[in-house]
Coordinates of C-alpha atoms in Angstrom, one line a residue:
Chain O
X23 CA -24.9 1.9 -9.0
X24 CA -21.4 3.6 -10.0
X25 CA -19.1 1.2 -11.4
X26 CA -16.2 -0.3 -9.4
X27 CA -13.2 -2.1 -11.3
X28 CA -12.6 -3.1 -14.8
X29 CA -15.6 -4.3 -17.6
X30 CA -15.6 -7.7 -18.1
X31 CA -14.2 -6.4 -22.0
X32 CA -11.2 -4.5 -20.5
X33 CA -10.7 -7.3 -18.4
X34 CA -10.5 -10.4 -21.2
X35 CA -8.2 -7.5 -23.5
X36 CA -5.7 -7.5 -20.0
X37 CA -5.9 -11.7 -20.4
X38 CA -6.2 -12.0 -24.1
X39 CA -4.6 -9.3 -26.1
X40 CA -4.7 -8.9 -29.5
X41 CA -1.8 -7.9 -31.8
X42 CA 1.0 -8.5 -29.5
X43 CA 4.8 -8.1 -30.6
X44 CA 6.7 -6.1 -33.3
X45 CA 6.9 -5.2 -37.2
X46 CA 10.5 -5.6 -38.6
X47 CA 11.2 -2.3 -40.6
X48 CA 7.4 -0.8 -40.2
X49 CA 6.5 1.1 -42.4
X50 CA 5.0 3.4 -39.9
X51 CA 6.1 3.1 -35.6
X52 CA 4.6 5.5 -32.6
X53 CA 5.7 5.8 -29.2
X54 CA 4.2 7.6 -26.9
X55 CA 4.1 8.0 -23.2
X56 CA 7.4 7.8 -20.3
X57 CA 8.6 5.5 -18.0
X58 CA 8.3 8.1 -15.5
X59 CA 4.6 8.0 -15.4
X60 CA 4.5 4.2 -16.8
X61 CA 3.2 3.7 -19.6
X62 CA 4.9 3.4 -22.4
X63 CA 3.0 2.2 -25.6
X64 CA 4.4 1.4 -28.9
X65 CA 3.1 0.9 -32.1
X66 CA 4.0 -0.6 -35.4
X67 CA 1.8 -0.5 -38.7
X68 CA 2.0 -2.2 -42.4
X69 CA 0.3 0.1 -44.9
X70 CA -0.8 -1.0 -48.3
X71 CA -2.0 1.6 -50.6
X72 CA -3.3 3.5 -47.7
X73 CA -4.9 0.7 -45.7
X74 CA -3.2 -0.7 -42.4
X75 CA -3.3 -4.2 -43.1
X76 CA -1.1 -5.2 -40.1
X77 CA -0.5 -3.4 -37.0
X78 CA 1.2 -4.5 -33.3
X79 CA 1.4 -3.5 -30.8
X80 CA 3.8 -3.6 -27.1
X81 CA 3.0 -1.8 -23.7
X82 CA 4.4 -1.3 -20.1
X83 CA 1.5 -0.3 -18.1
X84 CA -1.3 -1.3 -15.8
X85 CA -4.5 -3.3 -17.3
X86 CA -6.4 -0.2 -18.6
X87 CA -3.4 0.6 -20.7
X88 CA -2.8 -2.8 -22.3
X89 CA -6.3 -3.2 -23.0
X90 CA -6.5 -0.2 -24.6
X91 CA -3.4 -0.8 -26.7
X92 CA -4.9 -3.9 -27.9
X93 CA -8.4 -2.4 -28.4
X94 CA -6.8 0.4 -30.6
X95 CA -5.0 -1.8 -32.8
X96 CA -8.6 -4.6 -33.6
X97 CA -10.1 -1.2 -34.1
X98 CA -7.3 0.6 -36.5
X99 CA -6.6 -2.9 -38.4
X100 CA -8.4 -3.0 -42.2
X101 CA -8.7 0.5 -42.0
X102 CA -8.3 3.2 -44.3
X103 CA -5.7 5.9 -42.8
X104 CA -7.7 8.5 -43.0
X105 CA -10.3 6.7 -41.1
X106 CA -7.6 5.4 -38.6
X107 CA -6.5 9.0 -37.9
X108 CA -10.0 10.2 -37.3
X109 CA -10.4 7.4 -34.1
X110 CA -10.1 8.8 -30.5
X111 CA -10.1 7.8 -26.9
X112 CA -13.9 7.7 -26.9
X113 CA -14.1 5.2 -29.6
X114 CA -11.4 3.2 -27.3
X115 CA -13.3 3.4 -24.3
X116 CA -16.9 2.9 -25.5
X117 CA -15.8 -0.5 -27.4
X118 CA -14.1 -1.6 -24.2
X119 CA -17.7 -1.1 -22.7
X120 CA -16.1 2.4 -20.1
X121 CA -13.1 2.7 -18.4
X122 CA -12.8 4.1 -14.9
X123 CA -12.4 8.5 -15.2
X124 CA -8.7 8.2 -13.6
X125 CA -7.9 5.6 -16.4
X126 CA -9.8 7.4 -19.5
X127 CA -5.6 9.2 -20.2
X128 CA -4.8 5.4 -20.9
X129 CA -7.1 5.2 -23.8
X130 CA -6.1 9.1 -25.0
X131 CA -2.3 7.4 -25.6
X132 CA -3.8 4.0 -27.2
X133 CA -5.0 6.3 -29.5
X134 CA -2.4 8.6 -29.3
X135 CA -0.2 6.0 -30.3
X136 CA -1.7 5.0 -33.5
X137 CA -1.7 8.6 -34.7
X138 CA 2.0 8.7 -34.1
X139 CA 2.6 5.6 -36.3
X140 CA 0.5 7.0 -39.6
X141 CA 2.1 10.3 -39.1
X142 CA 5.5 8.4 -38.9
X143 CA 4.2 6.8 -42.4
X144 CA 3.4 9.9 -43.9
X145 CA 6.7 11.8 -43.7
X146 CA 8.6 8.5 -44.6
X147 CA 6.4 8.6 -47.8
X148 CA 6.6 11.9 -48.4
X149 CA 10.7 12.0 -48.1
X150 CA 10.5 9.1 -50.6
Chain N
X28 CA -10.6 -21.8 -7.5
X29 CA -9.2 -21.7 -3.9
X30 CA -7.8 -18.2 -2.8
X31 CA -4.5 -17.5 -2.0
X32 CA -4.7 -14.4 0.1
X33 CA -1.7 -12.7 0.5
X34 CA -2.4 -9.0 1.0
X35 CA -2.7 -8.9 4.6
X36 CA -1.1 -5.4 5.1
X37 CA -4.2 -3.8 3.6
X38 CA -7.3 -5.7 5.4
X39 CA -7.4 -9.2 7.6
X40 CA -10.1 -11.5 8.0
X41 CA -11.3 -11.5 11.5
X42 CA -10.3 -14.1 13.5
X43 CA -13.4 -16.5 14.4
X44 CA -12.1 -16.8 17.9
X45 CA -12.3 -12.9 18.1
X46 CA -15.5 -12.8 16.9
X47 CA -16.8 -15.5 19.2
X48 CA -16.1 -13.0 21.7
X49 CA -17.2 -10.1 19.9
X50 CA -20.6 -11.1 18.7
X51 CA -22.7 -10.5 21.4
X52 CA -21.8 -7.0 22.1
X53 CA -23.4 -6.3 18.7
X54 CA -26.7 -8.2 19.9
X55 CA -27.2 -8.8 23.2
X56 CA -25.1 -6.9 25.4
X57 CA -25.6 -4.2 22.6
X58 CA -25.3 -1.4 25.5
X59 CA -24.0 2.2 25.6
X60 CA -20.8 2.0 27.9
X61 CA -22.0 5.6 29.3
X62 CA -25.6 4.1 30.2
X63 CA -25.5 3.4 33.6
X64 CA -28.2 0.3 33.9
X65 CA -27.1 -3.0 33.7
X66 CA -26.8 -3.3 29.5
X67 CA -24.5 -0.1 29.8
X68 CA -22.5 -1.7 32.5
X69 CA -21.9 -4.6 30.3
X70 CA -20.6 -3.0 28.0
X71 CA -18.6 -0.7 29.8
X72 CA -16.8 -3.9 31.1
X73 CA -16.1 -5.2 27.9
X74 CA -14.5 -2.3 26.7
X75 CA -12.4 -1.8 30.3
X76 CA -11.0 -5.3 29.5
X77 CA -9.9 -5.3 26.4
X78 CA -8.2 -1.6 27.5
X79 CA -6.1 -4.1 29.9
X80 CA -5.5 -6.9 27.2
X81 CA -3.9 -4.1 25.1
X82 CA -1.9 -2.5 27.7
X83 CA -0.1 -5.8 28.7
X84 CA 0.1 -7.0 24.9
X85 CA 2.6 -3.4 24.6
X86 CA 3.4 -3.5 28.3
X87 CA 1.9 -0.2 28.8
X88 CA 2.5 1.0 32.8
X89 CA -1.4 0.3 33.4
X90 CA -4.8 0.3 31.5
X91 CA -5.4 4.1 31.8
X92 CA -2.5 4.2 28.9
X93 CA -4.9 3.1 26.5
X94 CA -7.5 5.2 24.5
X95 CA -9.6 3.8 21.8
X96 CA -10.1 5.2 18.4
X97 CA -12.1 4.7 15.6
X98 CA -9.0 3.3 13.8
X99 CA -5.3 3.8 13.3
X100 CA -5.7 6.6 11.3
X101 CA -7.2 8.7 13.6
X102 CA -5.1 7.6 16.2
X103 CA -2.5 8.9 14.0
X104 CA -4.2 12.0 14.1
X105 CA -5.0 12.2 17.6
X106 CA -1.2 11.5 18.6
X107 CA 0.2 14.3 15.9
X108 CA -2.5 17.4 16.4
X109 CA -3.1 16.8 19.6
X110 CA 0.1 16.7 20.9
X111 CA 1.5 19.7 18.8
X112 CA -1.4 22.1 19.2
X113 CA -1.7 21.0 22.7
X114 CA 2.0 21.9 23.5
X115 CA 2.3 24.5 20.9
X116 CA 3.7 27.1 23.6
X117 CA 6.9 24.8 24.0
X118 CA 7.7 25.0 20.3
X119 CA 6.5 24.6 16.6
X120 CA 8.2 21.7 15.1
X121 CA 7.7 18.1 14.2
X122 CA 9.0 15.5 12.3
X123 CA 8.5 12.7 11.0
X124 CA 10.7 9.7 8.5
X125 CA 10.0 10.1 4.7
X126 CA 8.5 6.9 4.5
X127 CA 5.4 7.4 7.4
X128 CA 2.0 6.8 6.7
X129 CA 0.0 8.9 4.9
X130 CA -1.8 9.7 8.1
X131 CA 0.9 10.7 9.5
X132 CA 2.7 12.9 7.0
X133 CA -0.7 14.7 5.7
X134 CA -1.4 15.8 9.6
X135 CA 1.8 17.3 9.4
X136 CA 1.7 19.1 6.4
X137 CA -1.4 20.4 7.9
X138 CA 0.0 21.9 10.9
X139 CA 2.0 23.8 8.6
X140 CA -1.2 26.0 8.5
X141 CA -0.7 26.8 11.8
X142 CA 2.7 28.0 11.8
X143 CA 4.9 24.8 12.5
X144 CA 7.7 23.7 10.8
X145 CA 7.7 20.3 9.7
X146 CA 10.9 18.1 9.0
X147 CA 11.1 15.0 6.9
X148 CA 14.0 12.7 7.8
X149 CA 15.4 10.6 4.6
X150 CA 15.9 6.8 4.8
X151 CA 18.6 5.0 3.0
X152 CA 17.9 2.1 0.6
X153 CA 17.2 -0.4 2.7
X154 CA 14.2 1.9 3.9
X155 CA 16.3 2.4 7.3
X156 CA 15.6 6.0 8.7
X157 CA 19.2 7.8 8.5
X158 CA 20.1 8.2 12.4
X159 CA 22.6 11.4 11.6
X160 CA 20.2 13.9 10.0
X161 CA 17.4 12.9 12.6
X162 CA 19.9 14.3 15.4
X163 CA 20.6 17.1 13.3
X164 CA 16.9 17.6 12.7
X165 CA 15.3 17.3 16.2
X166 CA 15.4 20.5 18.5
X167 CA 14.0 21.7 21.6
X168 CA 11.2 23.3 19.3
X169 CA 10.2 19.7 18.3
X170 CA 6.9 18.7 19.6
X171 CA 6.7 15.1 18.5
X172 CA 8.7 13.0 16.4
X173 CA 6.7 10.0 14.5
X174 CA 8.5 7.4 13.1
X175 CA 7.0 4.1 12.5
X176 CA 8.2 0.8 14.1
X177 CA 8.3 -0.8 10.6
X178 CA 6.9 -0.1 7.2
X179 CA 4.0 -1.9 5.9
X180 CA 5.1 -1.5 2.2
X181 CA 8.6 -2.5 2.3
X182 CA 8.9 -4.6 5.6
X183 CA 12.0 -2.7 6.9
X184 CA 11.9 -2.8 10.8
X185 CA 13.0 0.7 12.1
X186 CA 16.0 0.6 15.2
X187 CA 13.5 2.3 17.4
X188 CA 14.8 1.9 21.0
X189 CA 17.8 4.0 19.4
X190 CA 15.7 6.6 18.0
X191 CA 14.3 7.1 21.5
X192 CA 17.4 8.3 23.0
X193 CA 17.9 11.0 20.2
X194 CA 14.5 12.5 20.4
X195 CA 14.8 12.7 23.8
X196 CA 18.1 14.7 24.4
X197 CA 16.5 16.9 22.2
X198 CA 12.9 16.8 21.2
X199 CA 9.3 16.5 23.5
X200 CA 7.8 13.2 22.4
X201 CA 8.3 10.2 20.2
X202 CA 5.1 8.9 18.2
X203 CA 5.3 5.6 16.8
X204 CA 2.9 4.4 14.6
X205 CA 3.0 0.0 15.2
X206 CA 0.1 -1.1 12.9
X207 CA 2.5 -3.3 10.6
X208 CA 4.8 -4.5 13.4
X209 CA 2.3 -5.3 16.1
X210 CA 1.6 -9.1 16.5
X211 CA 4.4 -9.6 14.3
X212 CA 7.2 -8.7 16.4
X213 CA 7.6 -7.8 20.6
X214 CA 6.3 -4.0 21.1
X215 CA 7.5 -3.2 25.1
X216 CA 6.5 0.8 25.2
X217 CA 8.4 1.3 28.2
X218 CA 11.7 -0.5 27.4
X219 CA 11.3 1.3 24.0
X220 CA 11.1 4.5 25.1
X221 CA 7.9 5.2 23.6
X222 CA 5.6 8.4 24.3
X223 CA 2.9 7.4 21.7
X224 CA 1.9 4.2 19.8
X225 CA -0.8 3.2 17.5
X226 CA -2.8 0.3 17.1
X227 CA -4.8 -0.8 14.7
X228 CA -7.9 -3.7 15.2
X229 CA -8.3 -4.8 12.0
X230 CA -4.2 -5.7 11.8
X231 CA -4.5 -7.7 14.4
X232 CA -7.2 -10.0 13.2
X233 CA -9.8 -7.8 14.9
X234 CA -13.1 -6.0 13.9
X235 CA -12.3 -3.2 11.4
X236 CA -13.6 0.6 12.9
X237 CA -11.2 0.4 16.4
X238 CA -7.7 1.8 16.7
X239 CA -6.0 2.5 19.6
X240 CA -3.4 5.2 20.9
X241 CA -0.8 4.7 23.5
X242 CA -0.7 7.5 25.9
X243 CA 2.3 7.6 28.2
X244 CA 1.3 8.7 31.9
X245 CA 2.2 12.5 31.5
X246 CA 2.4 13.2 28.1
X247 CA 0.1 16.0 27.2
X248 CA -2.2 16.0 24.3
X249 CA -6.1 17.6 23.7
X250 CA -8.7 15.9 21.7
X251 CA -9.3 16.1 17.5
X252 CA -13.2 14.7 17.7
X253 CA -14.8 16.9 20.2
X254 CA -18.3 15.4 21.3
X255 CA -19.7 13.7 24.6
X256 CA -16.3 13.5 26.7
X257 CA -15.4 10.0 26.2
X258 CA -12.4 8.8 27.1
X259 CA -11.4 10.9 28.8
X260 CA -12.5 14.0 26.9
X261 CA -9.9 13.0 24.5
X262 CA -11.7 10.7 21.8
X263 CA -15.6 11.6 21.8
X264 CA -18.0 9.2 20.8
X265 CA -20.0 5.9 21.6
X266 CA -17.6 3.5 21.8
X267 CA -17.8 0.7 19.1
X268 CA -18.3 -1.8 22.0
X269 CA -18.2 -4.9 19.1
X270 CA -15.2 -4.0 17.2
X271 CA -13.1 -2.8 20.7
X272 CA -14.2 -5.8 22.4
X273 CA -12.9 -7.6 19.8
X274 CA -9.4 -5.7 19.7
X275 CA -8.8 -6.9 22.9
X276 CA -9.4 -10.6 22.3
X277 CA -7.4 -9.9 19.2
X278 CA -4.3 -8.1 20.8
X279 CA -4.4 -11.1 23.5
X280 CA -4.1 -13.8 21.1
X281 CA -1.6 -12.4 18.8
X282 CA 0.3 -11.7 22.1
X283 CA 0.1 -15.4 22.7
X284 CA 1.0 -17.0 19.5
X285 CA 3.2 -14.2 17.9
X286 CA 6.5 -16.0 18.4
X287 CA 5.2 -19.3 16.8
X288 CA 3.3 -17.8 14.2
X289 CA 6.5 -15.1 13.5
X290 CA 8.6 -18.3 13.3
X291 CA 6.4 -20.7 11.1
X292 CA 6.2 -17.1 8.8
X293 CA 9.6 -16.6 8.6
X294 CA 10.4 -19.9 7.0
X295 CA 7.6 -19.3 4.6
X296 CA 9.0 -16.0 3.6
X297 CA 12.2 -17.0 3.1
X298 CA 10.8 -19.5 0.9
X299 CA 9.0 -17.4 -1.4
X300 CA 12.0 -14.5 -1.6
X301 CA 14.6 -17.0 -2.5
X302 CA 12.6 -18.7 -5.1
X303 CA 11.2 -15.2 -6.3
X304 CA 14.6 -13.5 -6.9
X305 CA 16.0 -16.6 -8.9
X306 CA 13.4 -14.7 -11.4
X307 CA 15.7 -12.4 -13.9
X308 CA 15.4 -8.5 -12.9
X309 CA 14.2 -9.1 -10.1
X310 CA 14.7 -7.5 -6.9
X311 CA 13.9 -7.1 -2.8
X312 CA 12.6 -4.2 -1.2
X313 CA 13.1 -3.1 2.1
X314 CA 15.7 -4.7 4.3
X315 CA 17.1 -8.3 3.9
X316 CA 17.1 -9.0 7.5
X317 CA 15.6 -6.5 9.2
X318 CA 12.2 -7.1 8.0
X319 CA 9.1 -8.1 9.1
X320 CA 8.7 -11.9 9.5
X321 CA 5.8 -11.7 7.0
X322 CA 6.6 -9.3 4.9
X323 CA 8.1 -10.0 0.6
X324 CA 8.7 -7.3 -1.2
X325 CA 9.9 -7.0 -4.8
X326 CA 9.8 -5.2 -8.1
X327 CA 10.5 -6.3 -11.8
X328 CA 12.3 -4.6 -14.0
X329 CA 10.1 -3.6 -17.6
X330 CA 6.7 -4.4 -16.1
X331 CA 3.8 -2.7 -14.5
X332 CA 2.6 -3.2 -10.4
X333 CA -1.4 -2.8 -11.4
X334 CA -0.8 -5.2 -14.7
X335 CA 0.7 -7.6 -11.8
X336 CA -2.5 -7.5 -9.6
X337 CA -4.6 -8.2 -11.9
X338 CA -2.9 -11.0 -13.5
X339 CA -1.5 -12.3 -10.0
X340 CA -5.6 -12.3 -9.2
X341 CA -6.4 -14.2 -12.3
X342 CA -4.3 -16.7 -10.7
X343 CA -6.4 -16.4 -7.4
X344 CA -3.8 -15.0 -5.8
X345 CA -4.1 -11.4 -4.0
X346 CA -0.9 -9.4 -3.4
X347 CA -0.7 -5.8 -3.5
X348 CA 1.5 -3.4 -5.8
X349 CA 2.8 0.4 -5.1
X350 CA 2.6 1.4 -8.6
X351 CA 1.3 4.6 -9.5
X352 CA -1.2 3.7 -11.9
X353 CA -2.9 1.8 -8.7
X354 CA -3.0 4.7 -6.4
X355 CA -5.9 7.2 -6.0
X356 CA -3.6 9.6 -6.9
X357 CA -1.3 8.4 -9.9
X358 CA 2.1 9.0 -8.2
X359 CA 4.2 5.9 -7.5
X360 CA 4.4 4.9 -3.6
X361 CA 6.1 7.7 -2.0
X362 CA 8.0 4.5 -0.2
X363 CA 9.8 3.1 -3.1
X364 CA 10.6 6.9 -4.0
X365 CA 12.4 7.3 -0.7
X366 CA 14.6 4.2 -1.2
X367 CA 15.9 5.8 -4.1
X368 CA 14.2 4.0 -6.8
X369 CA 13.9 5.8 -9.9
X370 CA 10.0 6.1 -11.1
X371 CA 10.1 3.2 -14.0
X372 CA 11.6 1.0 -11.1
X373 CA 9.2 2.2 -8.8
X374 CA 6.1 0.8 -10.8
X375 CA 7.0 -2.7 -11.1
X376 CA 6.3 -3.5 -7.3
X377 CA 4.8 -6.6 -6.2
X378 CA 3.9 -6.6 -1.7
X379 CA 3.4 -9.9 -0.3
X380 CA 2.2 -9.9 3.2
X381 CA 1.6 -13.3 4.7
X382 CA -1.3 -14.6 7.5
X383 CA -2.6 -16.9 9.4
X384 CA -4.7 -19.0 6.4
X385 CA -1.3 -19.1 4.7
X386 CA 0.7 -22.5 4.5
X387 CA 3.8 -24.1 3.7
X388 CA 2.3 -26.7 2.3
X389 CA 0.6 -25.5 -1.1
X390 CA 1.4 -21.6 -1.1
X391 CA 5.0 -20.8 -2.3
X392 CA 5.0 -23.1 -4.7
X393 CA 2.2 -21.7 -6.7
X394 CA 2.5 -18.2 -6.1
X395 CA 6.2 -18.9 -7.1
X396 CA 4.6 -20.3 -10.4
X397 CA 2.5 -17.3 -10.8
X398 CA 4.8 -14.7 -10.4
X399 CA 6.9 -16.4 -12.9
X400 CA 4.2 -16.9 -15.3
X401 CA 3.0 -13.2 -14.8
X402 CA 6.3 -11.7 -15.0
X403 CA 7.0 -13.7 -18.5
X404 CA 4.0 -12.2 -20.0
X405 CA 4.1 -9.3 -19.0
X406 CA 7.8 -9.0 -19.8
X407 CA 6.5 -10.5 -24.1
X408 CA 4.2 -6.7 -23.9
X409 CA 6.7 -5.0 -22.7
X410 CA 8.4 -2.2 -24.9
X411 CA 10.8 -1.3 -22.0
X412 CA 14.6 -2.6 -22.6

């Protein structure tokens, strides 16, 4: 049978995010996505000596999109940079157990989003 | 938990006094109307009386008015192409408000393909159709004009006895599509000024699968589903005996307990929108008066209409949104576009249409609870300033 709706995982991410709120002065932000198409996901990382060991995350969007935000960030947090770089919307939707084909661009920002925020701390670093 | 359904512009339960009557037309008087033995003929009666139920509930000239569809949509359809191919020779126009139906604007589009011009007309903010450019618009090239009695999304009730006099110093016909309003408000055809009108069952606390379509005596129009000649040549099909059947029970009893039940949902709307817009950023769609009686419409600044659903259904509670992320095909409600709301406004929608199962009693005080509860959280996720 095809699915219809939301997994029970993307559901209890919509009810129960993880990594909610901001980082004062992060060492590394993203934004990405427009009101105009809503969604809107920002980012917010703590590096030390190459490792995210604290990352937030806000959203305006519909379920997929906030529990794909909050996926991204249980899934970049403790990791190496270089390892957080290399993660991608499939790694997004296959730990949130599949996301509906109209929602998978959802789970390309998430990750999207997080790419934005390393890069961000790489050229701070570098400028440094 | 206990539901609080309140998303009665999209689907109704059927009323279990409609489907008292209903019933045995799917089991024992399970006969084709166009079979001629006495099972046919039982059926044929059914579906001749509820023809006369609906034609007094819009106080249609007679029975023969009324031609039954397989829904609203393709009574829609029926009304659009087959009155503008059907009088093609007398011009190649139509037009229709911005804020129409989907069914009614895509058949438009459509007869684009076959070399007529199609018109939108703009609404103002309130969702009301602006009266100036549809005189400019209409000419004696327009075949039909469809403008609906009042919008299911945004509630606004549309002055339709005053856009009967324009369309018909100029145009052919005027098509109005009545699925929201009907029950909820008085529909008179003839005092109206209508040409067309659709139906829909299902709104009405009827079976799903039946529509019907208005026909004024002497308005000309050929058939979209061609087939075995039923009525009248103009819809083809076995007639879904059950679900028309129960239209007509349907249509009867909303005619009899719409001013009551308008009034007792009146009061409870008013209830919710005044408690609902003490919430900050938020706003009514649609007009403030001139609205259904059973119709609340908002949206919330900085959050998403899906991300509302959902968390409005965690709650128990059922509403419906016109975000784009909750449409088939991710563009915001072309609606809320129309009204001039700017996309980001556009998404936080929240549609509350009230029904029969809901009371004073225990409703607005938890959905206002909800609402407020949902529109905090959301609001702590939101990046949006």
């Amino acid at each position: 049978m095809a699915t219809v709706g939301y997994s029970k995982k993307v559901m209890e991410h919509f009810m129960n995010p993880r990594n909610v709120g901001v980082i004062e002065n992060p060492d590394g932000y993203g934004k990405v996505g427009n009101p105009v198409c809503g969604d809107v996901m920002e980012i917010f990382i703590t590096v030390i000596d190459d490792v995210i060991t604290d990352i937030k995350f806000r959203t305006f969007g519909c379920g997929s999109a906030i529990a794909t935000s909050s996926m991204v960030t249980e899934l970049a947090k403790g990791k190496h940079l270089d390892e957080a770089m290399k993660l991608t919307r499939s790694d997004v939707a296959n730990e949130l157990e599949g996301l509906p084909p109209q929602k998978m661009h959802c789970s390309n920002l998430a990750a999207d989003a997080l790419h934005e925020a390393i890069k961000d701390y790489r050229n701070k670093k570098q400028k440094k | 938990m206990p539901r609080i359904y309140l998303d009665h512009a999209s689907s109704l339960p059927v009323d279990p006094r409609v489907l008292e009557v209903a019933q045995p037309y799917l089991t024992t008087f399970h006969g084709n109307p166009s079979s001629l033995h006495s099972v046919g003929l039982e059926a044929k009666r059914a579906v001749e009386e509820a023809r006369s139920k609906i034609a007094a509930f819009i106080h249609a000239e007679n029975e023969n008015t009324i031609l039954f569809t397989g829904g609203a949509t393709e009574a829609n359809n029926l009304a659009i192409r087959g009155t503008a191919l059907r009088n093609i020779s007398q011009g190649k126009n139509v037009v229709a408000s911005v804020i129409e139906h989907m069914s009614v604007l895509n058949p438009m589009k459509e007869l684009q393909k076959n070399g007529f011009t199609f018109t939108t007309i703009p609404v103002d903010s309130t969702g009301l159709v602006d009266l100036k450019q549809l005189e400019q618009a209409l000419t004696k090239n327009t075949i039909v004009t469809s403008i609906m009695y009042a919008n299911n999304e945004i509630g606004t009730i549309e002055p339709i006895r005053e856009i009967s006099k324009l369309v018909h110093e100029e145009g052919l016909y005027l098509h109005v599509d009545a699925v929201a309003a009907a029950g909820r408000i008085p529909i008179d055809v003839q005092k109206d000024g209508i040409d067309l009108l659709t139906l829909s069952s299902n709104d009405l606390y009827g079976p799903p699968g039946a529509g019907a379509l208005y026909v004024k005596p002497g308005v000309k129009l050929q058939a979209v589903l061609l087939g075995g000649g039923q009525e009248k040549g103009l819809r083809s099909g076995t007639e879904n005996v059950f679900a028309i059947a129960g239209m007509g029970e349907a249509a009867r009893l909303a005619h009899k307990e719409m001013d009551k039940e308008s009034t007792r949902l009146t009061s409870i709307r008013d209830a919710l929108i005044k408690e609902i817009l003490t919430i900050e950023q938020s706003y009514l769609t649609g007009h403030p008066t001139q609205r259904l009686p059973h119709h609340a419409s908002f949206r919330f600044s900085r959050i998403e209409g899906e991300s509302i659903l959902l968390n409005m259904d965690m709650y128990g509670i059922q509403v419906s949104t016109g975000s784009a992320c909750s449409s088939k095909t991710l563009e915001p409600s072309h609606v809320l576009l129309a009204i001039g709301l700017k996309h980001e406004e556009a998404h936080g929608s929240m549609v509350l249409t009230l029904g029969r199962s809901t009371t004073m009693k225990d409703v607005p005080a938890a959905v206002v609870q909800a609402t407020r509860e949902t529109v905090q959280r959301l609001r702590a996720l939101s990046p949006m300033p």
